[in-house]
PDB file of C-alpha atoms in Angstrom:
ATOM      1  CA  MET A  28      36.246 -93.702 -73.816  1.00  0.00           C
ATOM      2  CA  LYS A  29      39.455 -91.846 -74.688  1.00  0.00           C
ATOM      3  CA  THR A  30      37.898 -90.630 -77.932  1.00  0.00           C
ATOM      4  CA  THR A  31      34.829 -89.404 -76.041  1.00  0.00           C
ATOM      5  CA  MET A  32      36.941 -87.594 -73.453  1.00  0.00           C
ATOM      6  CA  LYS A  33      39.015 -85.945 -76.194  1.00  0.00           C
ATOM      7  CA  LEU A  34      35.821 -84.824 -77.937  1.00  0.00           C
ATOM      8  CA  ILE A  35      34.430 -83.329 -74.705  1.00  0.00           C
ATOM      9  CA  ALA A  36      37.707 -81.511 -74.058  1.00  0.00           C
ATOM     10  CA  LEU A  37      37.721 -80.170 -77.610  1.00  0.00           C
ATOM     11  CA  LEU A  38      34.135 -78.914 -77.287  1.00  0.00           C
ATOM     12  CA  LEU A  39      34.929 -77.213 -73.970  1.00  0.00           C
ATOM     13  CA  ALA A  40      37.958 -75.510 -75.483  1.00  0.00           C
ATOM     14  CA  LEU A  41      35.921 -74.313 -78.447  1.00  0.00           C
ATOM     15  CA  GLY A  42      33.231 -72.989 -76.112  1.00  0.00           C
ATOM     16  CA  MET A  43      35.791 -71.043 -74.103  1.00  0.00           C
ATOM     17  CA  ALA A  44      37.266 -69.582 -77.283  1.00  0.00           C
ATOM     18  CA  VAL A  45      33.840 -68.464 -78.474  1.00  0.00           C
ATOM     19  CA  CYS A  46      33.254 -66.782 -75.097  1.00  0.00           C
ATOM     20  CA  VAL A  47      36.571 -64.975 -75.293  1.00  0.00           C
ATOM     21  CA  PHE A  48      35.931 -63.617 -78.783  1.00  0.00           C
ATOM     22  CA  ALA A  49      32.237 -62.881 -78.161  1.00  0.00           C
ATOM     23  CA  GLY A  50      32.821 -61.291 -74.785  1.00  0.00           C
ATOM     24  CA  CYS A  51      30.650 -63.714 -72.792  1.00  0.00           C
ATOM     25  CA  GLY A  52      29.599 -62.282 -69.450  1.00  0.00           C
ATOM     26  CA  LYS A  53      31.020 -58.846 -70.242  1.00  0.00           C
ATOM     27  CA  ASN A  54      29.296 -55.524 -70.790  1.00  0.00           C
ATOM     28  CA  ASP A  55      31.245 -54.316 -73.831  1.00  0.00           C
ATOM     29  CA  ALA A  56      30.540 -50.590 -73.854  1.00  0.00           C
ATOM     30  CA  SER A  57      33.026 -49.974 -76.676  1.00  0.00           C
ATOM     31  CA  SER A  58      30.297 -50.945 -79.159  1.00  0.00           C
ATOM     32  CA  ASP A  59      27.554 -48.786 -77.630  1.00  0.00           C
ATOM     33  CA  SER A  60      26.872 -46.991 -80.897  1.00  0.00           C
ATOM     34  CA  ALA A  61      26.191 -50.334 -82.622  1.00  0.00           C
ATOM     35  CA  TYR A  62      24.036 -51.425 -79.666  1.00  0.00           C
ATOM     36  CA  VAL A  63      21.982 -48.218 -79.801  1.00  0.00           C
ATOM     37  CA  GLN A  64      21.601 -48.346 -83.586  1.00  0.00           C
ATOM     38  CA  ASP A  65      20.588 -51.998 -83.466  1.00  0.00           C
ATOM     39  CA  LYS A  66      17.733 -51.333 -81.021  1.00  0.00           C
ATOM     40  CA  GLY A  67      16.786 -48.076 -82.723  1.00  0.00           C
ATOM     41  CA  THR A  68      16.675 -45.860 -79.625  1.00  0.00           C
ATOM     42  CA  LEU A  69      18.998 -43.740 -77.519  1.00  0.00           C
ATOM     43  CA  VAL A  70      17.595 -43.908 -73.980  1.00  0.00           C
ATOM     44  CA  ILE A  71      18.411 -40.707 -72.090  1.00  0.00           C
ATOM     45  CA  GLY A  72      18.343 -40.585 -68.289  1.00  0.00           C
ATOM     46  CA  ILE A  73      17.003 -37.266 -66.993  1.00  0.00           C
ATOM     47  CA  THR A  74      15.245 -35.488 -64.135  1.00  0.00           C
ATOM     48  CA  ASP A  75      12.815 -32.573 -64.235  1.00  0.00           C
ATOM     49  CA  PHE A  76      15.348 -29.749 -64.437  1.00  0.00           C
ATOM     50  CA  ALA A  77      14.495 -26.545 -66.290  1.00  0.00           C
ATOM     51  CA  PRO A  78      15.981 -25.146 -68.480  1.00  0.00           C
ATOM     52  CA  MET A  79      17.810 -28.384 -69.374  1.00  0.00           C
ATOM     53  CA  ASP A  80      15.056 -31.030 -69.299  1.00  0.00           C
ATOM     54  CA  TYR A  81      11.403 -30.341 -68.512  1.00  0.00           C
ATOM     55  CA  GLN A  82       7.958 -31.186 -69.862  1.00  0.00           C
ATOM     56  CA  GLU A  83       5.884 -28.882 -72.012  1.00  0.00           C
ATOM     57  CA  ASN A  84       2.585 -30.096 -73.470  1.00  0.00           C
ATOM     58  CA  GLY A  85       3.548 -33.672 -72.627  1.00  0.00           C
ATOM     59  CA  LYS A  86       6.902 -33.466 -74.408  1.00  0.00           C
ATOM     60  CA  TRP A  87      10.413 -33.252 -72.943  1.00  0.00           C
ATOM     61  CA  VAL A  88      12.071 -30.002 -73.975  1.00  0.00           C
ATOM     62  CA  GLY A  89      14.997 -27.869 -72.807  1.00  0.00           C
ATOM     63  CA  PHE A  90      18.552 -27.341 -73.952  1.00  0.00           C
ATOM     64  CA  ASP A  91      19.688 -30.863 -73.070  1.00  0.00           C
ATOM     65  CA  ALA A  92      16.498 -32.504 -74.337  1.00  0.00           C
ATOM     66  CA  ASP A  93      16.687 -30.717 -77.696  1.00  0.00           C
ATOM     67  CA  MET A  94      20.392 -31.496 -78.111  1.00  0.00           C
ATOM     68  CA  ALA A  95      19.877 -35.140 -77.119  1.00  0.00           C
ATOM     69  CA  ALA A  96      17.094 -35.520 -79.688  1.00  0.00           C
ATOM     70  CA  ALA A  97      19.348 -34.013 -82.358  1.00  0.00           C
ATOM     71  CA  PHE A  98      22.229 -36.309 -81.400  1.00  0.00           C
ATOM     72  CA  ALA A  99      19.962 -39.354 -81.545  1.00  0.00           C
ATOM     73  CA  ALA A 100      18.811 -38.299 -85.008  1.00  0.00           C
ATOM     74  CA  SER A 101      22.458 -38.016 -86.099  1.00  0.00           C
ATOM     75  CA  LEU A 102      22.878 -41.676 -85.084  1.00  0.00           C
ATOM     76  CA  GLY A 103      19.782 -42.635 -87.047  1.00  0.00           C
ATOM     77  CA  VAL A 104      17.746 -43.540 -83.948  1.00  0.00           C
ATOM     78  CA  LYS A 105      14.935 -42.082 -81.845  1.00  0.00           C
ATOM     79  CA  ALA A 106      15.453 -40.324 -78.508  1.00  0.00           C
ATOM     80  CA  GLU A 107      13.641 -41.872 -75.548  1.00  0.00           C
ATOM     81  CA  PHE A 108      13.603 -39.917 -72.274  1.00  0.00           C
ATOM     82  CA  VAL A 109      13.407 -41.753 -68.946  1.00  0.00           C
ATOM     83  CA  GLU A 110      13.150 -40.055 -65.552  1.00  0.00           C
ATOM     84  CA  ILE A 111      15.616 -41.534 -63.085  1.00  0.00           C
ATOM     85  CA  GLU A 112      16.544 -41.147 -59.433  1.00  0.00           C
ATOM     86  CA  TRP A 113      19.658 -38.996 -59.647  1.00  0.00           C
ATOM     87  CA  GLU A 114      21.609 -40.912 -57.007  1.00  0.00           C
ATOM     88  CA  THR A 115      21.185 -44.188 -58.969  1.00  0.00           C
ATOM     89  CA  LYS A 116      22.292 -42.763 -62.345  1.00  0.00           C
ATOM     90  CA  THR A 117      25.474 -44.858 -62.617  1.00  0.00           C
ATOM     91  CA  MET A 118      23.637 -48.073 -61.771  1.00  0.00           C
ATOM     92  CA  GLU A 119      20.895 -47.280 -64.310  1.00  0.00           C
ATOM     93  CA  LEU A 120      23.597 -46.717 -66.925  1.00  0.00           C
ATOM     94  CA  ASN A 121      25.566 -49.873 -66.209  1.00  0.00           C
ATOM     95  CA  ASP A 122      22.389 -51.987 -66.067  1.00  0.00           C
ATOM     96  CA  LYS A 123      21.517 -50.657 -69.554  1.00  0.00           C
ATOM     97  CA  ASN A 124      18.216 -49.203 -68.380  1.00  0.00           C
ATOM     98  CA  ILE A 125      19.504 -45.993 -70.004  1.00  0.00           C
ATOM     99  CA  ASP A 126      22.241 -45.275 -72.547  1.00  0.00           C
ATOM    100  CA  CYS A 127      23.416 -41.911 -71.225  1.00  0.00           C
ATOM    101  CA  VAL A 128      22.934 -39.354 -68.465  1.00  0.00           C
ATOM    102  CA  TRP A 129      22.196 -36.011 -70.096  1.00  0.00           C
ATOM    103  CA  ASN A 130      20.736 -33.664 -67.541  1.00  0.00           C
ATOM    104  CA  GLY A 131      22.986 -30.783 -66.605  1.00  0.00           C
ATOM    105  CA  MET A 132      25.363 -33.244 -64.965  1.00  0.00           C
ATOM    106  CA  THR A 133      28.342 -31.806 -63.099  1.00  0.00           C
ATOM    107  CA  LEU A 134      31.626 -33.436 -64.083  1.00  0.00           C
ATOM    108  CA  THR A 135      32.781 -34.350 -60.583  1.00  0.00           C
ATOM    109  CA  ASP A 136      35.686 -36.729 -60.012  1.00  0.00           C
ATOM    110  CA  ASP A 137      33.199 -39.451 -59.021  1.00  0.00           C
ATOM    111  CA  VAL A 138      31.275 -39.018 -62.271  1.00  0.00           C
ATOM    112  CA  LYS A 139      34.434 -39.055 -64.412  1.00  0.00           C
ATOM    113  CA  ASN A 140      35.666 -42.195 -62.651  1.00  0.00           C
ATOM    114  CA  ALA A 141      32.339 -43.995 -63.096  1.00  0.00           C
ATOM    115  CA  MET A 142      31.423 -42.926 -66.641  1.00  0.00           C
ATOM    116  CA  GLU A 143      32.833 -42.128 -70.047  1.00  0.00           C
ATOM    117  CA  THR A 144      32.095 -38.429 -70.302  1.00  0.00           C
ATOM    118  CA  SER A 145      31.874 -35.854 -73.055  1.00  0.00           C
ATOM    119  CA  LYS A 146      33.901 -32.673 -73.119  1.00  0.00           C
ATOM    120  CA  PRO A 147      32.402 -29.897 -70.950  1.00  0.00           C
ATOM    121  CA  TYR A 148      29.743 -27.844 -72.725  1.00  0.00           C
ATOM    122  CA  PHE A 149      28.404 -25.475 -70.030  1.00  0.00           C
ATOM    123  CA  ASN A 150      29.775 -23.519 -67.075  1.00  0.00           C
ATOM    124  CA  ASN A 151      27.743 -23.728 -63.880  1.00  0.00           C
ATOM    125  CA  ALA A 152      27.877 -23.291 -60.098  1.00  0.00           C
ATOM    126  CA  GLN A 153      26.036 -24.498 -57.017  1.00  0.00           C
ATOM    127  CA  VAL A 154      24.125 -21.695 -55.282  1.00  0.00           C
ATOM    128  CA  VAL A 155      22.173 -21.326 -52.043  1.00  0.00           C
ATOM    129  CA  VAL A 156      18.509 -20.363 -52.486  1.00  0.00           C
ATOM    130  CA  VAL A 157      16.446 -18.677 -49.757  1.00  0.00           C
ATOM    131  CA  LYS A 158      13.369 -16.473 -49.554  1.00  0.00           C
ATOM    132  CA  SER A 159      14.073 -12.955 -50.782  1.00  0.00           C
ATOM    133  CA  GLY A 160      12.978 -11.374 -47.506  1.00  0.00           C
ATOM    134  CA  VAL A 161      15.820 -12.975 -45.542  1.00  0.00           C
ATOM    135  CA  ALA A 162      18.519 -13.032 -48.223  1.00  0.00           C
ATOM    136  CA  ALA A 163      20.518 -10.170 -46.684  1.00  0.00           C
ATOM    137  CA  GLN A 164      21.243 -12.367 -43.643  1.00  0.00           C
ATOM    138  CA  TYR A 165      22.850 -15.141 -45.703  1.00  0.00           C
ATOM    139  CA  GLN A 166      25.676 -13.795 -47.832  1.00  0.00           C
ATOM    140  CA  ASP A 167      28.607 -16.103 -46.969  1.00  0.00           C
ATOM    141  CA  ALA A 168      29.317 -19.730 -46.061  1.00  0.00           C
ATOM    142  CA  ASP A 169      29.443 -19.083 -42.309  1.00  0.00           C
ATOM    143  CA  SER A 170      26.032 -17.425 -42.226  1.00  0.00           C
ATOM    144  CA  ILE A 171      24.212 -20.386 -43.825  1.00  0.00           C
ATOM    145  CA  ARG A 172      25.420 -23.106 -41.465  1.00  0.00           C
ATOM    146  CA  ASP A 173      22.335 -23.147 -39.223  1.00  0.00           C
ATOM    147  CA  LEU A 174      19.763 -23.077 -42.016  1.00  0.00           C
ATOM    148  CA  ALA A 175      17.439 -26.063 -42.521  1.00  0.00           C
ATOM    149  CA  PHE A 176      18.494 -27.257 -45.984  1.00  0.00           C
ATOM    150  CA  VAL A 177      16.873 -29.567 -48.509  1.00  0.00           C
ATOM    151  CA  VAL A 178      18.956 -30.859 -51.436  1.00  0.00           C
ATOM    152  CA  GLU A 179      18.504 -33.273 -54.332  1.00  0.00           C
ATOM    153  CA  ALA A 180      19.847 -36.680 -53.308  1.00  0.00           C
ATOM    154  CA  GLY A 181      23.193 -37.515 -54.911  1.00  0.00           C
ATOM    155  CA  SER A 182      23.610 -34.052 -56.412  1.00  0.00           C
ATOM    156  CA  ALA A 183      26.594 -31.738 -56.696  1.00  0.00           C
ATOM    157  CA  GLY A 184      24.801 -29.466 -54.234  1.00  0.00           C
ATOM    158  CA  ALA A 185      24.725 -32.267 -51.675  1.00  0.00           C
ATOM    159  CA  GLU A 186      28.462 -32.764 -52.173  1.00  0.00           C
ATOM    160  CA  GLU A 187      29.104 -29.079 -51.478  1.00  0.00           C
ATOM    161  CA  LEU A 188      27.106 -29.157 -48.235  1.00  0.00           C
ATOM    162  CA  ASP A 189      28.876 -32.377 -47.209  1.00  0.00           C
ATOM    163  CA  ALA A 190      32.223 -30.639 -47.737  1.00  0.00           C
ATOM    164  CA  LEU A 191      31.087 -27.769 -45.497  1.00  0.00           C
ATOM    165  CA  GLY A 192      29.770 -30.155 -42.838  1.00  0.00           C
ATOM    166  CA  ILE A 193      26.218 -28.803 -43.202  1.00  0.00           C
ATOM    167  CA  SER A 194      23.350 -31.228 -42.632  1.00  0.00           C
ATOM    168  CA  TYR A 195      20.309 -31.441 -44.911  1.00  0.00           C
ATOM    169  CA  LYS A 196      17.317 -33.544 -45.845  1.00  0.00           C
ATOM    170  CA  GLU A 197      17.022 -35.086 -49.292  1.00  0.00           C
ATOM    171  CA  ALA A 198      14.567 -34.406 -52.089  1.00  0.00           C
ATOM    172  CA  ALA A 199      14.019 -36.440 -55.244  1.00  0.00           C
ATOM    173  CA  THR A 200      14.819 -33.517 -57.576  1.00  0.00           C
ATOM    174  CA  GLN A 201      16.041 -29.940 -57.496  1.00  0.00           C
ATOM    175  CA  ALA A 202      12.528 -28.858 -58.492  1.00  0.00           C
ATOM    176  CA  ASP A 203      11.164 -30.580 -55.371  1.00  0.00           C
ATOM    177  CA  ALA A 204      13.786 -28.810 -53.250  1.00  0.00           C
ATOM    178  CA  LEU A 205      12.689 -25.433 -54.621  1.00  0.00           C
ATOM    179  CA  MET A 206       9.042 -26.213 -53.852  1.00  0.00           C
ATOM    180  CA  GLU A 207       9.934 -27.045 -50.252  1.00  0.00           C
ATOM    181  CA  VAL A 208      11.686 -23.707 -49.743  1.00  0.00           C
ATOM    182  CA  ALA A 209       8.854 -21.794 -51.418  1.00  0.00           C
ATOM    183  CA  ALA A 210       6.338 -23.543 -49.162  1.00  0.00           C
ATOM    184  CA  GLY A 211       8.385 -22.866 -46.021  1.00  0.00           C
ATOM    185  CA  ALA A 212       9.003 -26.561 -45.328  1.00  0.00           C
ATOM    186  CA  SER A 213      12.760 -25.861 -45.515  1.00  0.00           C
ATOM    187  CA  GLU A 214      14.694 -22.625 -45.138  1.00  0.00           C
ATOM    188  CA  ALA A 215      17.162 -23.121 -47.977  1.00  0.00           C
ATOM    189  CA  CYS A 216      18.237 -25.391 -50.793  1.00  0.00           C
ATOM    190  CA  VAL A 217      21.242 -25.708 -53.088  1.00  0.00           C
ATOM    191  CA  ILE A 218      20.582 -25.872 -56.824  1.00  0.00           C
ATOM    192  CA  ASP A 219      22.401 -25.316 -60.095  1.00  0.00           C
ATOM    193  CA  LEU A 220      22.940 -21.690 -61.075  1.00  0.00           C
ATOM    194  CA  LEU A 221      21.439 -22.363 -64.504  1.00  0.00           C
ATOM    195  CA  MET A 222      18.260 -23.588 -62.849  1.00  0.00           C
ATOM    196  CA  ALA A 223      18.240 -20.544 -60.578  1.00  0.00           C
ATOM    197  CA  TYR A 224      18.392 -18.260 -63.637  1.00  0.00           C
ATOM    198  CA  ALA A 225      15.345 -19.977 -65.099  1.00  0.00           C
ATOM    199  CA  MET A 226      13.213 -20.729 -62.049  1.00  0.00           C
ATOM    200  CA  ILE A 227      13.595 -18.062 -59.341  1.00  0.00           C
ATOM    201  CA  GLY A 228      13.217 -14.287 -59.100  1.00  0.00           C
ATOM    202  CA  GLU A 229      10.923 -11.745 -60.697  1.00  0.00           C
ATOM    203  CA  GLY A 230       8.948 -13.046 -63.654  1.00  0.00           C
ATOM    204  CA  THR A 231       9.623 -16.732 -62.878  1.00  0.00           C
ATOM    205  CA  SER A 232       7.797 -19.609 -61.198  1.00  0.00           C
ATOM    206  CA  TYR A 233       9.242 -18.578 -57.818  1.00  0.00           C
ATOM    207  CA  PRO A 234       9.324 -14.763 -57.667  1.00  0.00           C
ATOM    208  CA  ASP A 235       9.804 -14.707 -53.870  1.00  0.00           C
ATOM    209  CA  LEU A 236      13.016 -16.770 -53.923  1.00  0.00           C
ATOM    210  CA  THR A 237      16.557 -15.639 -54.664  1.00  0.00           C
ATOM    211  CA  TYR A 238      20.056 -17.094 -54.610  1.00  0.00           C
ATOM    212  CA  THR A 239      22.831 -15.801 -52.391  1.00  0.00           C
ATOM    213  CA  VAL A 240      26.030 -17.743 -51.742  1.00  0.00           C
ATOM    214  CA  LYS A 241      27.866 -19.266 -54.706  1.00  0.00           C
ATOM    215  CA  LEU A 242      29.500 -22.428 -53.355  1.00  0.00           C
ATOM    216  CA  ASN A 243      31.696 -23.434 -56.297  1.00  0.00           C
ATOM    217  CA  SER A 244      32.385 -23.290 -60.025  1.00  0.00           C
ATOM    218  CA  GLU A 245      31.843 -26.356 -62.200  1.00  0.00           C
ATOM    219  CA  VAL A 246      31.120 -27.630 -65.699  1.00  0.00           C
ATOM    220  CA  TYR A 247      28.480 -29.864 -67.272  1.00  0.00           C
ATOM    221  CA  GLY A 248      29.068 -32.968 -69.353  1.00  0.00           C
ATOM    222  CA  VAL A 249      27.173 -36.000 -70.660  1.00  0.00           C
ATOM    223  CA  GLY A 250      27.876 -39.460 -69.249  1.00  0.00           C
ATOM    224  CA  PHE A 251      27.942 -42.840 -71.009  1.00  0.00           C
ATOM    225  CA  ARG A 252      29.010 -46.315 -69.899  1.00  0.00           C
ATOM    226  CA  LYS A 253      32.729 -46.525 -69.113  1.00  0.00           C
ATOM    227  CA  GLY A 254      34.617 -47.166 -72.348  1.00  0.00           C
ATOM    228  CA  SER A 255      31.660 -46.222 -74.567  1.00  0.00           C
ATOM    229  CA  ASP A 256      32.409 -45.013 -78.089  1.00  0.00           C
ATOM    230  CA  LEU A 257      29.383 -42.688 -77.886  1.00  0.00           C
ATOM    231  CA  ALA A 258      31.302 -40.076 -75.864  1.00  0.00           C
ATOM    232  CA  ALA A 259      33.699 -39.415 -78.751  1.00  0.00           C
ATOM    233  CA  LYS A 260      30.795 -39.351 -81.208  1.00  0.00           C
ATOM    234  CA  LEU A 261      29.037 -36.770 -79.042  1.00  0.00           C
ATOM    235  CA  ASN A 262      32.179 -34.609 -78.892  1.00  0.00           C
ATOM    236  CA  ASP A 263      32.239 -34.619 -82.708  1.00  0.00           C
ATOM    237  CA  PHE A 264      28.515 -33.815 -82.797  1.00  0.00           C
ATOM    238  CA  PHE A 265      28.962 -30.910 -80.369  1.00  0.00           C
ATOM    239  CA  ALA A 266      31.798 -29.489 -82.471  1.00  0.00           C
ATOM    240  CA  ALA A 267      29.739 -29.699 -85.663  1.00  0.00           C
ATOM    241  CA  ALA A 268      26.596 -28.268 -84.039  1.00  0.00           C
ATOM    242  CA  TYR A 269      28.566 -25.385 -82.554  1.00  0.00           C
ATOM    243  CA  LYS A 270      30.218 -24.651 -85.898  1.00  0.00           C
ATOM    244  CA  ASP A 271      26.967 -24.676 -87.892  1.00  0.00           C
ATOM    245  CA  GLY A 272      25.222 -22.531 -85.242  1.00  0.00           C
ATOM    246  CA  SER A 273      22.461 -24.979 -84.290  1.00  0.00           C
ATOM    247  CA  MET A 274      23.845 -25.494 -80.755  1.00  0.00           C
ATOM    248  CA  ILE A 275      24.047 -21.728 -80.256  1.00  0.00           C
ATOM    249  CA  GLU A 276      20.484 -21.309 -81.538  1.00  0.00           C
ATOM    250  CA  ILE A 277      19.155 -23.848 -79.017  1.00  0.00           C
ATOM    251  CA  ALA A 278      21.092 -22.166 -76.201  1.00  0.00           C
ATOM    252  CA  GLU A 279      19.568 -18.799 -77.157  1.00  0.00           C
ATOM    253  CA  LYS A 280      16.099 -20.368 -77.213  1.00  0.00           C
ATOM    254  CA  TYR A 281      16.416 -21.426 -73.564  1.00  0.00           C
ATOM    255  CA  GLY A 282      18.329 -18.375 -72.351  1.00  0.00           C
ATOM    256  CA  VAL A 283      21.563 -20.189 -71.498  1.00  0.00           C
ATOM    257  CA  LEU A 284      23.957 -18.935 -74.152  1.00  0.00           C
ATOM    258  CA  ASP A 285      26.094 -16.992 -71.669  1.00  0.00           C
ATOM    259  CA  SER A 286      26.988 -20.256 -69.908  1.00  0.00           C
ATOM    260  CA  MET A 287      27.985 -22.203 -73.033  1.00  0.00           C
ATOM    261  CA  ILE A 288      31.566 -23.361 -73.529  1.00  0.00           C
ATOM    262  CA  ALA A 289      32.885 -23.046 -77.084  1.00  0.00           C
ATOM    263  CA  GLN A 290      33.227 -26.448 -78.743  1.00  0.00           C
TER     264      GLN A 290
END
């Protein structure tokens, strides 16, 4: 009996040691690059957000989409794009449904606390969008307070309206918010300035919309699981792509070069 008990105790101790060294029950993000290379794909969480990520002829394109595909290739894997609900991005990341959030993501304090983030690569701002015919009435923060807003759920724009104490209804994406304003279902929305450049005004999809009040200044970054080694690898990739001109070429292609931060 004593021998049996000693054997059981020894086996239990060995099992615990294996768990400690193998990281049983833990999500070890420090080896994300090995995890991604082992499965052969980098799964990128995105929303429909021109000029960063949008579909053209059934393929995801845009500045972020093109850069993400190039980064995946540098890791020796394929890029796989998955549309997510923006407000659940951290949960999707931690549950390993995606490997990164790469979609014109504002580096807020909440994002930096929840994710391992890259260095900033673009300047941006949150802007108020209204119909061009009424724009002259809404040129400062006080004038917009009584507008009926729609904003992407969980977005930086929603945070800005929360800070101002302005109520709003939620949309699934910034593109949906724009459609609501264009259709007259809402009076205003808050979107990224980079999206406003691409999507509203003369010669765009929404020629009768314009932006007025600039609510803040911010920067974009890419998010990985907390502690992930992929953030540092992406910083190195950005630096190399900026130096060899390929990052600049992609920015020129999508008309966003003026917003790029030197790497």
